[in-house]
Every structure is written in C-alpha cells, then in structure tokens.
Amino acid sequence: MNSAASPASPATVELSAAPGRSEAAERAAQLFEESFGYEPDGVWSAPGRVNIIGEHVDYQDGFCLPMAISHRCFAAAARTPTDRLRVRSAQDETVLDIDARTLTPEAVTGWPAYVAGVLWALRSRISGASTRGMDIMIDGQVPLGAGLSSSAALECASAEAIEALLTLSTEPLDRVRAAITAETDFAGASTGGLDQSASVLSREGHALFLDCRDFSTRPVPWDLASQGLALLITDTRAEHSHVDGEYTARRADSERAAEALGVPTLRDAEAADPAALQTLLSRIGDEVVRRRAHHVITEIQRVKDFDALLAAGSVREHVAELGALLNASHDSLREDYEVTVPHLDVAVDAARAAGAHGARMTGGGFGGSTIALVEADQAEQVASAISTAFAEQGFEAPVFFLALPSEGAGQDR
Ligand code: ADP
Ligand code: MG
C-alpha cells in the first residue's frame, strides 16, 4: 500500500450523469450535418448496460438481470440514392465508405465493422430494396471498453437506424439478433447476447430478467429514482489482462462440473438448501471445478432470489436483502470463480465501508467496472471513498457514473 497518498481530505470526485437525451440527439444531428453537409432523416439511439446480478452464468443457461444505463450511443442517419454505406464517429477518426451491396467481414476493419455488420446481418431482409445507400454519424456517450457495452449500444443504435431507413419491419428480437451477428460473425468479437438484449429490450425504471436458455425476457420493476436510490458505477480503469484465456478456462471448468454432475448445464443442478448443495458438489472430485460449480449454482439462485424480492415489494422495502445478494455475488466471483482483480475488490470493499447497501463487480471481470447500490444523496460520498482507496493503493483515478434504469433502443427525432 502506498501510504504517502494522504486520505485526510476527501478526494473530489466528479459523477458523470449522462447529458440529456434530447440535447445529445440534437448534437448528433448537428455533427451529421457538419460531416455530410445536409440534414439527417432522423436520429436513433441505444443505451449501454450494466448487469445487476447473474454473472458468469449465461453459458450455463442461467438467469441474468441487466439494466440499460443512461449513457447512450446516438446514430444520426439518412438514406441516400446510392449504394454507398458511409459511416463516421465523433469518437474515432476511422471512416468507412464502401459498396453496401458487397459487404464482407474481411472488407471492413476497426470500429465501423460494428455498424456495417448490422447491415450485413440484415441482408436477407433487404433484398427487395432499390438502393441500400446510407450515411451514418455515430456519437456515443458510453465509455469505450469500460465493460458498459459501448459495442452493443453502437450496434443497436445502428440497427434502429437501418431498420427505419430501409423500412424492414423487423421485430425488436430481430434487431437483437442482428446486433449479436454483427459482433460475433462480422466484427469477430465474442458476445453472449446479454448486452444486445439489454440495449434493445430494456424499459425505463425496470431491470430486464433474461433467461439465457431460451433468451426469453421480462421487465422487472427496479425504480431507483422514485426511491431515492441510485447505482454508482465505477470504471476502475484496470488494464484487462488474460481475459480471453481465463474466460475460456472458466467456461471449460463449468462444463466439466456439469458433466461430473450428470446434467446438461449447471442450471439443471438445483439443490434445496446449502446442505443439499454440499452433498451434490461432493460428487465433483476436482476442488477447483467444485468451487466453479458452487459459484454458478449459487449465482443462479441469487438471481432468482433477487427477482423474487423485487416481485414482493419495492426496492426500498428490501434494500438490505438486495444489497446482501449483490455482496454475496461479488464474494463468490472473488473466492469461488476467481475472476476479480485488486482494482475490483478495492472498489467494492471501499463502497461497502462507505455505506453502500451492496456492491459487486459487473461484467466478465479481470478489469472493467463495479456497481454499488447507494442512497442517491450519498453517491458522492461513496465515490469519494473509492477514490481515496484507489489513491492509497497507487491506482490510477477511477471514473464514476450515476446510472438510472433507462429506456432501450429507439428513435429520438
Ligand atoms: P465495451 O463494449 O465494454 O465498451 P468492447 O471492446 O466490446 O467494450 O467495445 C468497444 C469497441 O466498440 C471500441 O473499441 C470501438 O471499436 C467500438 N465503439 C463503441 N462505441 C463507439 C463509438 N462511439 N465510436 C466508435 N467506435 C465505438
Ligand atoms: Mg462490448
């Protein structure tokens, strides 16, 4: 620990709430006009997301509970009487100008692949269109690579714009699928689909209960604002390292566990109580694999418990129990699943000590962000405590966001 940094005066922290949606949409329209020299046909947007609870269970057919955050990606766009797809971003200098009829994954590199990939994924639906040309200007508020899913926000905003410009009559789920296909098959990144579901299907004041077995969803009341509560997001700025290798290893461990228990996935390995769970887990010989299974099985149960509490009353009424579930989720990810890193643990410990109802890492781990359920009027104090703890450790200063459960993708103007 670096004790030279003095915690005597609380660090000043800046809580970045997202700029208002209509102002941001206006700005995107202006950027379009400056860039392409004429007015866009419209502006569409889609939010980033955090997963409230249900981590590392998607590939074992579990449940997740994400919510859309206030930070969105905006796509100002217009149809053109050509077959050129032209894409630009306020956040990245790379531009794309390509024949929209002959898109291939090999032909597009860098960030524009997330946009072009959506058009490519929807290609079978647009065979009848006279021309496919369009200009798209991207302006995103979701921080890139912080684990808040700027990539899904980008794909889903693009999907809304493309759907509207080409009048494709797609359903929201078709756009979720197109966004997933864009990321996995066109951009060549890996995604489980939680991000895109949350970005398209979320409702304001609600979380989204997602069943990863059949991808069915339903909104769950999660109205933080009216209850004087907020979710404090901390982008820990920790460098992601070994993420792909560790992810693959965890997946393999969880598959080994399911095999040892003789179930298709760990979703099917239910135990009535902790004693029954211990008996069940004793059938797994390998100690590490046993701990991995313990995380997945208990995490799936925690999502069910969280959901049941929200069905039984307001967030306020059950805030202590909800917070305890968040804490238990993090502890399980730290001890049983071993996907946390010091930055994540320090942020979570500091948030809890400063009075958060509960705190946990969110996303895949090995870096990224944490969330803390806090009294809205204490958010700054909790952020300040995290900031101080980071300074004491000699970590780079974290970045804070306040998030309220927001509306999924749609048209702005
Ligand atoms: P996350 O989704 O957690 O933010 P990813 O690595 O999945 O992290 O996605 C980040 C990538 O998405 C960026 O590197 C960039 O290619 C692309 N991206 C997201 N938002 C924008 C934007 N506004 N402009 C350009 N590229 C973007
Ligand atoms: Mg992403």
CSV table of C-alpha atoms and ligand atoms in Angstrom, one decimal:
chain,number,residue,atom,x,y,z
A,1,MET,CA,0.0,0.0,0.0
A,2,ASN,CA,1.2,3.5,-0.8
A,3,SER,CA,0.7,5.4,2.5
A,4,ALA,CA,2.2,8.5,1.1
A,5,ALA,CA,-1.1,9.5,-0.5
A,6,SER,CA,-3.0,11.3,2.2
A,7,PRO,CA,-6.6,10.4,2.7
A,8,ALA,CA,-7.0,13.3,5.1
A,9,SER,CA,-9.0,15.5,2.7
A,10,PRO,CA,-11.6,13.5,0.7
A,11,ALA,CA,-10.8,13.3,-2.9
A,12,THR,CA,-13.1,15.4,-5.1
A,13,VAL,CA,-15.0,13.2,-7.5
A,14,GLU,CA,-17.0,14.0,-10.5
A,15,LEU,CA,-20.1,12.0,-11.0
A,16,SER,CA,-20.9,11.9,-14.7
A,17,ALA,CA,-24.6,11.7,-15.3
A,18,ALA,CA,-25.3,11.3,-19.0
A,19,PRO,CA,-26.1,14.5,-20.9
A,20,GLY,CA,-29.9,14.8,-21.6
A,21,ARG,CA,-31.2,12.6,-24.4
A,22,SER,CA,-32.8,15.3,-26.5
A,23,GLU,CA,-29.7,17.6,-26.3
A,24,ALA,CA,-27.5,14.6,-27.2
A,25,ALA,CA,-29.7,13.7,-30.2
A,26,GLU,CA,-29.6,17.3,-31.3
A,27,ARG,CA,-25.8,17.2,-31.1
A,28,ALA,CA,-25.7,14.1,-33.2
A,29,ALA,CA,-27.8,15.7,-35.8
A,30,GLN,CA,-25.6,18.7,-35.9
A,31,LEU,CA,-22.5,16.5,-36.2
A,32,PHE,CA,-24.1,14.7,-39.1
A,33,GLU,CA,-24.8,18.0,-40.9
A,34,GLU,CA,-21.3,19.2,-40.4
A,35,SER,CA,-19.8,16.0,-41.6
A,36,PHE,CA,-22.1,15.2,-44.6
A,37,GLY,CA,-23.3,18.6,-45.5
A,38,TYR,CA,-27.0,18.0,-45.3
A,39,GLU,CA,-29.6,17.2,-42.6
A,40,PRO,CA,-30.2,13.6,-41.4
A,41,ASP,CA,-33.5,11.9,-41.9
A,42,GLY,CA,-33.6,11.1,-38.2
A,43,VAL,CA,-31.6,10.2,-35.0
A,44,TRP,CA,-31.8,6.8,-33.2
A,45,SER,CA,-30.1,5.7,-30.0
A,46,ALA,CA,-29.4,2.7,-27.8
A,47,PRO,CA,-28.1,2.5,-24.3
A,48,GLY,CA,-25.1,0.8,-22.6
A,49,ARG,CA,-25.9,-1.6,-19.8
A,50,VAL,CA,-24.8,-3.0,-16.5
A,51,ASN,CA,-25.6,-6.4,-15.3
A,52,ILE,CA,-27.1,-6.0,-11.8
A,53,ILE,CA,-26.7,-9.7,-10.9
A,54,GLY,CA,-26.2,-13.0,-12.6
A,55,GLU,CA,-22.5,-13.1,-13.6
A,56,HIS,CA,-20.7,-15.9,-15.5
A,57,VAL,CA,-23.9,-17.9,-15.7
A,58,ASP,CA,-25.0,-17.2,-19.3
A,59,TYR,CA,-23.1,-20.1,-20.8
A,60,GLN,CA,-24.6,-22.4,-18.2
A,61,ASP,CA,-28.2,-21.5,-19.2
A,62,GLY,CA,-28.6,-19.3,-16.1
A,63,PHE,CA,-30.5,-16.1,-15.5
A,64,CYS,CA,-29.2,-12.5,-15.7
A,65,LEU,CA,-30.6,-9.2,-14.6
A,66,PRO,CA,-29.2,-6.4,-16.6
A,67,MET,CA,-30.5,-2.8,-16.9
A,68,ALA,CA,-29.9,-0.1,-19.5
A,69,ILE,CA,-27.9,2.8,-18.2
A,70,SER,CA,-28.5,6.5,-19.0
A,71,HIS,CA,-25.5,6.7,-21.3
A,72,ARG,CA,-26.4,6.0,-24.9
A,73,CYS,CA,-24.9,5.8,-28.4
A,74,PHE,CA,-26.6,8.0,-31.0
A,75,ALA,CA,-26.8,7.4,-34.7
A,76,ALA,CA,-27.9,10.3,-36.9
A,77,ALA,CA,-28.6,8.8,-40.3
A,78,ALA,CA,-30.1,9.4,-43.8
A,79,ARG,CA,-30.9,7.2,-46.8
A,80,THR,CA,-29.0,8.2,-49.9
A,81,PRO,CA,-29.9,7.5,-53.6
A,82,THR,CA,-26.7,5.5,-54.0
A,83,ASP,CA,-25.4,2.1,-52.8
A,84,ARG,CA,-22.6,3.5,-50.7
A,85,LEU,CA,-22.5,3.0,-46.9
A,86,ARG,CA,-20.7,5.9,-45.3
A,87,VAL,CA,-20.0,5.7,-41.6
A,88,ARG,CA,-18.3,8.2,-39.3
A,89,SER,CA,-17.9,8.6,-35.5
A,90,ALA,CA,-17.3,11.6,-33.2
A,91,GLN,CA,-15.2,9.3,-31.1
A,92,ASP,CA,-12.9,7.7,-33.7
A,93,GLU,CA,-11.2,9.1,-36.8
A,94,THR,CA,-11.5,6.0,-38.9
A,95,VAL,CA,-14.2,6.4,-41.6
A,96,LEU,CA,-15.9,3.8,-43.8
A,97,ASP,CA,-17.1,4.4,-47.4
A,98,ILE,CA,-18.0,1.1,-49.0
A,99,ASP,CA,-20.4,-0.5,-51.5
A,100,ALA,CA,-23.3,-1.6,-49.3
A,101,ARG,CA,-24.3,-4.5,-51.7
A,102,THR,CA,-21.0,-6.4,-51.4
A,103,LEU,CA,-20.2,-6.2,-47.7
A,104,THR,CA,-18.0,-9.0,-46.4
A,105,PRO,CA,-16.4,-9.3,-42.9
A,106,GLU,CA,-12.9,-9.2,-44.5
A,107,ALA,CA,-13.6,-5.9,-46.2
A,108,VAL,CA,-14.3,-3.9,-43.1
A,109,THR,CA,-11.8,-3.4,-40.2
A,110,GLY,CA,-11.9,-1.4,-37.0
A,111,TRP,CA,-14.9,0.1,-35.3
A,112,PRO,CA,-17.1,0.6,-38.4
A,113,ALA,CA,-17.4,-3.2,-38.5
A,114,TYR,CA,-20.0,-3.0,-35.7
A,115,VAL,CA,-22.2,-0.8,-37.9
A,116,ALA,CA,-21.6,-2.4,-41.3
A,117,GLY,CA,-22.1,-5.8,-39.6
A,118,VAL,CA,-25.6,-4.9,-38.7
A,119,LEU,CA,-26.5,-4.1,-42.3
A,120,TRP,CA,-24.8,-7.3,-43.4
A,121,ALA,CA,-26.7,-9.3,-40.8
A,122,LEU,CA,-30.0,-7.9,-42.1
A,123,ARG,CA,-29.1,-8.5,-45.7
A,124,SER,CA,-31.7,-11.2,-46.4
A,125,ARG,CA,-34.4,-8.8,-45.3
A,126,ILE,CA,-33.3,-6.0,-47.7
A,127,SER,CA,-33.1,-7.9,-51.0
A,128,GLY,CA,-36.0,-6.0,-52.4
A,129,ALA,CA,-34.7,-2.5,-51.6
A,130,SER,CA,-34.0,-0.3,-54.6
A,131,THR,CA,-30.8,1.1,-53.1
A,132,ARG,CA,-29.0,0.4,-49.9
A,133,GLY,CA,-27.0,3.6,-49.6
A,134,MET,CA,-26.9,5.5,-46.3
A,135,ASP,CA,-24.9,7.9,-44.3
A,136,ILE,CA,-24.5,7.3,-40.6
A,137,MET,CA,-22.9,9.6,-38.0
A,138,ILE,CA,-22.2,8.0,-34.6
A,139,ASP,CA,-21.9,9.9,-31.4
A,140,GLY,CA,-21.5,7.8,-28.3
A,141,GLN,CA,-21.7,8.6,-24.5
A,142,VAL,CA,-20.9,5.1,-23.3
A,143,PRO,CA,-17.2,4.9,-22.3
A,144,LEU,CA,-15.4,2.6,-24.7
A,145,GLY,CA,-14.0,-0.7,-23.2
A,146,ALA,CA,-15.2,0.0,-19.6
A,147,GLY,CA,-17.4,-3.1,-19.6
A,148,LEU,CA,-20.5,-0.9,-20.0
A,149,SER,CA,-21.1,-2.3,-23.5
A,150,SER,CA,-20.4,0.6,-25.8
A,151,SER,CA,-20.2,-2.0,-28.6
A,152,ALA,CA,-23.8,-3.2,-28.1
A,153,ALA,CA,-25.0,0.4,-27.8
A,154,LEU,CA,-23.3,1.1,-31.1
A,155,GLU,CA,-24.7,-2.0,-32.9
A,156,CYS,CA,-28.2,-1.5,-31.5
A,157,ALA,CA,-28.4,2.2,-32.3
A,158,SER,CA,-27.3,1.3,-35.9
A,159,ALA,CA,-29.9,-1.4,-36.1
A,160,GLU,CA,-32.7,1.0,-35.2
A,161,ALA,CA,-31.4,3.5,-37.8
A,162,ILE,CA,-31.0,0.9,-40.5
A,163,GLU,CA,-34.5,-0.7,-39.7
A,164,ALA,CA,-36.1,2.7,-40.0
A,165,LEU,CA,-34.3,4.0,-43.1
A,166,LEU,CA,-34.9,0.8,-45.1
A,167,THR,CA,-38.4,0.1,-43.5
A,168,LEU,CA,-37.5,-3.5,-42.8
A,169,SER,CA,-40.4,-4.3,-40.4
A,170,THR,CA,-38.1,-6.2,-38.1
A,171,GLU,CA,-39.2,-7.1,-34.5
A,172,PRO,CA,-37.1,-5.9,-31.6
A,173,LEU,CA,-35.7,-9.5,-31.2
A,174,ASP,CA,-34.6,-9.5,-34.9
A,175,ARG,CA,-32.6,-6.4,-34.1
A,176,VAL,CA,-31.1,-8.0,-31.0
A,177,ARG,CA,-30.1,-11.0,-33.3
A,178,ALA,CA,-28.7,-8.7,-36.0
A,179,ALA,CA,-26.6,-6.9,-33.4
A,180,ILE,CA,-25.2,-10.1,-32.0
A,181,THR,CA,-24.4,-11.4,-35.5
A,182,ALA,CA,-22.7,-8.1,-36.3
A,183,GLU,CA,-20.4,-8.5,-33.3
A,184,THR,CA,-19.7,-12.2,-33.5
A,185,ASP,CA,-19.7,-13.0,-37.2
A,186,PHE,CA,-18.7,-9.7,-38.8
A,187,ALA,CA,-16.6,-7.8,-36.2
A,188,GLY,CA,-15.1,-11.1,-35.0
A,189,ALA,CA,-15.6,-10.3,-31.3
A,190,SER,CA,-17.3,-12.7,-28.8
A,191,THR,CA,-20.5,-11.8,-27.0
A,192,GLY,CA,-23.2,-13.9,-25.3
A,193,GLY,CA,-26.1,-11.7,-26.2
A,194,LEU,CA,-26.9,-10.3,-22.8
A,195,ASP,CA,-25.6,-6.8,-23.9
A,196,GLN,CA,-27.7,-6.6,-27.0
A,197,SER,CA,-30.9,-7.9,-25.3
A,198,ALA,CA,-30.5,-5.3,-22.6
A,199,SER,CA,-29.8,-2.5,-25.0
A,200,VAL,CA,-32.8,-3.1,-27.2
A,201,LEU,CA,-35.4,-4.5,-24.8
A,202,SER,CA,-34.9,-2.6,-21.5
A,203,ARG,CA,-37.6,-0.3,-20.1
A,204,GLU,CA,-37.2,2.8,-18.1
A,205,GLY,CA,-37.4,2.2,-14.3
A,206,HIS,CA,-37.0,-1.6,-14.9
A,207,ALA,CA,-34.4,-4.2,-15.0
A,208,LEU,CA,-34.6,-7.0,-17.6
A,209,PHE,CA,-34.9,-10.6,-16.4
A,210,LEU,CA,-33.1,-12.7,-19.1
A,211,ASP,CA,-33.4,-16.5,-19.3
A,212,CYS,CA,-30.2,-17.5,-21.1
A,213,ARG,CA,-31.7,-20.9,-22.0
A,214,ASP,CA,-34.3,-19.6,-24.4
A,215,PHE,CA,-33.5,-15.9,-24.4
A,216,SER,CA,-36.9,-15.0,-23.1
A,217,THR,CA,-37.1,-11.7,-21.2
A,218,ARG,CA,-39.5,-9.8,-19.0
A,219,PRO,CA,-39.2,-6.4,-17.4
A,220,VAL,CA,-38.8,-6.3,-13.6
A,221,PRO,CA,-39.7,-3.2,-11.6
A,222,TRP,CA,-36.4,-1.5,-10.5
A,223,ASP,CA,-37.4,2.1,-9.9
A,224,LEU,CA,-34.4,3.5,-8.2
A,225,ALA,CA,-35.2,7.2,-8.8
A,226,SER,CA,-38.5,7.4,-7.0
A,227,GLN,CA,-37.0,5.5,-4.1
A,228,GLY,CA,-34.1,7.9,-3.6
A,229,LEU,CA,-31.6,5.3,-4.6
A,230,ALA,CA,-29.0,5.1,-7.4
A,231,LEU,CA,-26.5,2.8,-8.9
A,232,LEU,CA,-23.0,4.2,-8.7
A,233,ILE,CA,-20.8,2.7,-11.5
A,234,THR,CA,-17.0,2.8,-11.1
A,235,ASP,CA,-14.9,2.3,-14.1
A,236,THR,CA,-11.8,1.0,-12.4
A,237,ARG,CA,-9.5,1.7,-15.4
A,238,ALA,CA,-7.8,-1.6,-14.5
A,239,GLU,CA,-6.0,-3.0,-17.5
A,240,HIS,CA,-7.8,-6.1,-18.8
A,241,SER,CA,-5.3,-8.9,-19.0
A,242,HIS,CA,-5.6,-12.6,-20.0
A,243,VAL,CA,-9.3,-12.1,-20.3
A,244,ASP,CA,-9.9,-14.4,-23.3
A,245,GLY,CA,-7.8,-17.3,-21.9
A,246,GLU,CA,-9.3,-17.0,-18.4
A,247,TYR,CA,-12.8,-16.8,-19.9
A,248,THR,CA,-12.2,-19.9,-21.9
A,249,ALA,CA,-10.8,-21.7,-18.8
A,250,ARG,CA,-13.8,-20.8,-16.7
A,251,ARG,CA,-16.2,-22.0,-19.3
A,252,ALA,CA,-14.4,-25.3,-19.6
A,253,ASP,CA,-14.4,-25.7,-15.8
A,254,SER,CA,-18.1,-25.1,-15.7
A,255,GLU,CA,-18.7,-27.6,-18.5
A,256,ARG,CA,-16.6,-30.2,-16.6
A,257,ALA,CA,-18.7,-29.5,-13.5
A,258,ALA,CA,-21.9,-30.1,-15.4
A,259,GLU,CA,-20.5,-33.4,-16.8
A,260,ALA,CA,-19.4,-34.6,-13.3
A,261,LEU,CA,-22.9,-33.9,-12.0
A,262,GLY,CA,-24.5,-35.6,-15.0
A,263,VAL,CA,-26.6,-32.6,-16.0
A,264,PRO,CA,-26.8,-30.8,-19.4
A,265,THR,CA,-25.9,-27.5,-17.8
A,266,LEU,CA,-25.5,-26.2,-14.2
A,267,ARG,CA,-28.9,-24.6,-14.5
A,268,ASP,CA,-30.3,-28.1,-14.0
A,269,ALA,CA,-28.3,-28.8,-10.9
A,270,GLU,CA,-30.6,-27.4,-8.3
A,271,ALA,CA,-30.3,-28.1,-4.5
A,272,ALA,CA,-33.0,-27.3,-2.0
A,273,ASP,CA,-30.6,-25.9,0.7
A,274,PRO,CA,-26.9,-25.3,1.4
A,275,ALA,CA,-26.5,-28.8,2.9
A,276,ALA,CA,-28.0,-30.5,-0.1
A,277,LEU,CA,-25.8,-28.3,-2.3
A,278,GLN,CA,-22.7,-29.5,-0.4
A,279,THR,CA,-23.8,-33.1,-0.9
A,280,LEU,CA,-24.3,-32.5,-4.6
A,281,LEU,CA,-21.0,-30.8,-5.0
A,282,SER,CA,-19.1,-33.6,-3.2
A,283,ARG,CA,-19.6,-35.6,-6.4
A,284,ILE,CA,-17.1,-33.4,-8.1
A,285,GLY,CA,-13.6,-34.7,-7.5
A,286,ASP,CA,-11.6,-31.7,-8.5
A,287,GLU,CA,-11.5,-28.9,-5.9
A,288,VAL,CA,-11.2,-26.0,-8.3
A,289,VAL,CA,-14.0,-27.3,-10.5
A,290,ARG,CA,-16.2,-27.8,-7.4
A,291,ARG,CA,-15.7,-24.1,-6.5
A,292,ARG,CA,-16.6,-23.1,-10.0
A,293,ALA,CA,-19.8,-25.1,-9.8
A,294,HIS,CA,-20.5,-23.6,-6.4
A,295,HIS,CA,-20.4,-20.1,-7.9
A,296,VAL,CA,-22.6,-20.8,-10.9
A,297,ILE,CA,-25.2,-22.7,-9.0
A,298,THR,CA,-25.4,-20.2,-6.1
A,299,GLU,CA,-25.3,-17.2,-8.5
A,300,ILE,CA,-28.3,-18.6,-10.5
A,301,GLN,CA,-30.2,-18.9,-7.1
A,302,ARG,CA,-29.2,-15.3,-6.2
A,303,VAL,CA,-30.8,-14.0,-9.4
A,304,LYS,CA,-34.0,-15.9,-8.6
A,305,ASP,CA,-34.0,-14.5,-5.0
A,306,PHE,CA,-33.3,-11.0,-6.3
A,307,ASP,CA,-36.2,-11.3,-8.7
A,308,ALA,CA,-38.5,-12.7,-6.0
A,309,LEU,CA,-37.7,-9.8,-3.7
A,310,LEU,CA,-38.5,-7.3,-6.4
A,311,ALA,CA,-41.8,-9.0,-7.1
A,312,ALA,CA,-42.7,-8.9,-3.4
A,313,GLY,CA,-42.2,-5.2,-2.9
A,314,SER,CA,-40.3,-2.0,-3.8
A,315,VAL,CA,-36.5,-1.8,-3.9
A,316,ARG,CA,-36.7,0.4,-0.8
A,317,GLU,CA,-38.5,-2.2,1.2
A,318,HIS,CA,-35.9,-4.9,0.5
A,319,VAL,CA,-32.9,-2.8,0.0
A,320,ALA,CA,-30.8,-4.5,2.8
A,321,GLU,CA,-31.5,-8.0,1.4
A,322,LEU,CA,-30.9,-6.9,-2.2
A,323,GLY,CA,-27.6,-5.4,-1.1
A,324,ALA,CA,-26.6,-8.6,0.6
A,325,LEU,CA,-27.2,-10.5,-2.6
A,326,LEU,CA,-25.0,-8.1,-4.5
A,327,ASN,CA,-22.3,-8.6,-1.9
A,328,ALA,CA,-22.6,-12.4,-2.0
A,329,SER,CA,-22.4,-12.3,-5.8
A,330,HIS,CA,-19.1,-10.4,-5.6
A,331,ASP,CA,-17.6,-12.6,-2.9
A,332,SER,CA,-18.5,-15.7,-4.9
A,333,LEU,CA,-16.8,-14.2,-8.0
A,334,ARG,CA,-13.8,-13.4,-5.9
A,335,GLU,CA,-13.4,-16.6,-4.0
A,336,ASP,CA,-15.0,-19.4,-6.0
A,337,TYR,CA,-14.8,-18.1,-9.6
A,338,GLU,CA,-11.6,-16.1,-9.2
A,339,VAL,CA,-12.4,-13.5,-11.9
A,340,THR,CA,-11.8,-10.4,-9.8
A,341,VAL,CA,-8.6,-8.3,-9.7
A,342,PRO,CA,-7.4,-6.0,-6.9
A,343,HIS,CA,-9.0,-2.9,-8.6
A,344,LEU,CA,-12.4,-4.5,-8.5
A,345,ASP,CA,-12.0,-5.8,-4.9
A,346,VAL,CA,-10.7,-2.4,-3.6
A,347,ALA,CA,-13.6,-0.5,-5.2
A,348,VAL,CA,-16.2,-2.9,-3.8
A,349,ASP,CA,-14.7,-3.0,-0.3
A,350,ALA,CA,-14.5,0.8,-0.2
A,351,ALA,CA,-18.1,1.2,-1.4
A,352,ARG,CA,-19.3,-1.2,1.3
A,353,ALA,CA,-17.3,0.5,4.0
A,354,ALA,CA,-18.7,3.9,3.0
A,355,GLY,CA,-22.3,2.8,3.4
A,356,ALA,CA,-23.4,1.3,0.1
A,357,HIS,CA,-26.2,-1.2,0.5
A,358,GLY,CA,-24.3,-3.6,-1.6
A,359,ALA,CA,-21.5,-3.6,-4.2
A,360,ARG,CA,-20.1,-6.0,-6.8
A,361,MET,CA,-18.0,-6.3,-9.9
A,362,THR,CA,-20.1,-6.3,-13.1
A,363,GLY,CA,-19.3,-7.9,-16.4
A,364,GLY,CA,-16.8,-10.6,-17.1
A,365,GLY,CA,-14.2,-9.5,-14.6
A,366,PHE,CA,-10.3,-9.1,-14.9
A,367,GLY,CA,-10.9,-5.4,-15.0
A,368,GLY,CA,-13.9,-3.3,-16.0
A,369,SER,CA,-16.4,-1.7,-13.7
A,370,THR,CA,-18.1,-2.2,-10.4
A,371,ILE,CA,-21.6,-1.2,-9.2
A,372,ALA,CA,-22.8,-0.1,-5.8
A,373,LEU,CA,-26.4,0.3,-4.7
A,374,VAL,CA,-26.4,3.6,-2.8
A,375,GLU,CA,-28.7,6.3,-1.3
A,376,ALA,CA,-28.9,8.9,-4.1
A,377,ASP,CA,-27.7,11.6,-1.7
A,378,GLN,CA,-24.7,9.5,-0.6
A,379,ALA,CA,-23.4,8.7,-4.1
A,380,GLU,CA,-20.8,11.3,-4.0
A,381,GLN,CA,-19.5,10.3,-0.6
A,382,VAL,CA,-19.2,6.6,-1.7
A,383,ALA,CA,-17.4,7.7,-4.8
A,384,SER,CA,-15.1,9.8,-2.8
A,385,ALA,CA,-14.3,6.9,-0.5
A,386,ILE,CA,-13.5,4.7,-3.6
A,387,SER,CA,-11.3,7.4,-5.0
A,388,THR,CA,-9.4,7.7,-1.7
A,389,ALA,CA,-8.9,4.0,-1.5
A,390,PHE,CA,-7.5,3.9,-5.1
A,391,ALA,CA,-5.1,6.7,-4.3
A,392,GLU,CA,-3.9,4.8,-1.2
A,393,GLN,CA,-3.2,1.8,-3.4
A,394,GLY,CA,-1.4,3.9,-6.0
A,395,PHE,CA,-4.0,3.0,-8.6
A,396,GLU,CA,-4.9,5.4,-11.5
A,397,ALA,CA,-8.0,7.5,-10.5
A,398,PRO,CA,-11.3,5.7,-11.3
A,399,VAL,CA,-14.1,7.3,-13.3
A,400,PHE,CA,-17.6,7.4,-11.8
A,401,PHE,CA,-21.1,7.3,-13.4
A,402,LEU,CA,-24.5,7.6,-11.9
A,403,ALA,CA,-27.0,5.3,-13.6
A,404,LEU,CA,-30.7,5.0,-13.5
A,405,PRO,CA,-32.6,2.2,-15.3
A,406,SER,CA,-33.2,3.6,-18.7
A,407,GLU,CA,-35.2,3.0,-21.9
A,408,GLY,CA,-33.9,0.6,-24.5
A,409,ALA,CA,-33.2,1.5,-28.1
A,410,GLY,CA,-35.5,3.8,-30.1
A,411,GLN,CA,-35.9,6.8,-32.2
A,412,ASP,CA,-35.0,10.3,-30.8
A,413,ARG,CA,-36.0,12.6,-33.6
B,1,ADP,P1,-17.4,-2.4,-24.3
B,1,ADP,O1,-18.5,-2.9,-25.2
B,1,ADP,O2,-17.4,-2.9,-23.0
B,1,ADP,O3,-17.3,-0.9,-24.3
B,1,ADP,P2,-15.8,-3.6,-26.4
B,1,ADP,O4,-14.4,-3.8,-26.5
B,1,ADP,O5,-16.8,-4.7,-26.5
B,1,ADP,O6,-16.0,-2.8,-25.0
B,1,ADP,O7,-16.3,-2.5,-27.5
B,1,ADP,C1,-15.6,-1.3,-27.6
B,1,ADP,C2,-15.3,-1.0,-29.1
B,1,ADP,O8,-16.6,-0.6,-29.7
B,1,ADP,C3,-14.4,0.1,-29.4
B,1,ADP,O9,-13.1,-0.3,-29.4
B,1,ADP,C4,-14.9,0.6,-30.7
B,1,ADP,O10,-14.4,-0.3,-31.7
B,1,ADP,C5,-16.4,0.3,-30.7
B,1,ADP,N1,-17.1,1.5,-30.3
B,1,ADP,C6,-18.0,1.7,-29.3
B,1,ADP,N2,-18.6,2.9,-29.3
B,1,ADP,C7,-18.0,3.6,-30.3
B,1,ADP,C8,-18.2,4.9,-30.9
B,1,ADP,N3,-19.0,5.8,-30.3
B,1,ADP,N4,-17.4,5.3,-31.9
B,1,ADP,C9,-16.5,4.4,-32.5
B,1,ADP,N5,-16.4,3.1,-32.0
B,1,ADP,C10,-17.1,2.7,-31.0
B,2,MG,MG,-18.7,-4.9,-25.8
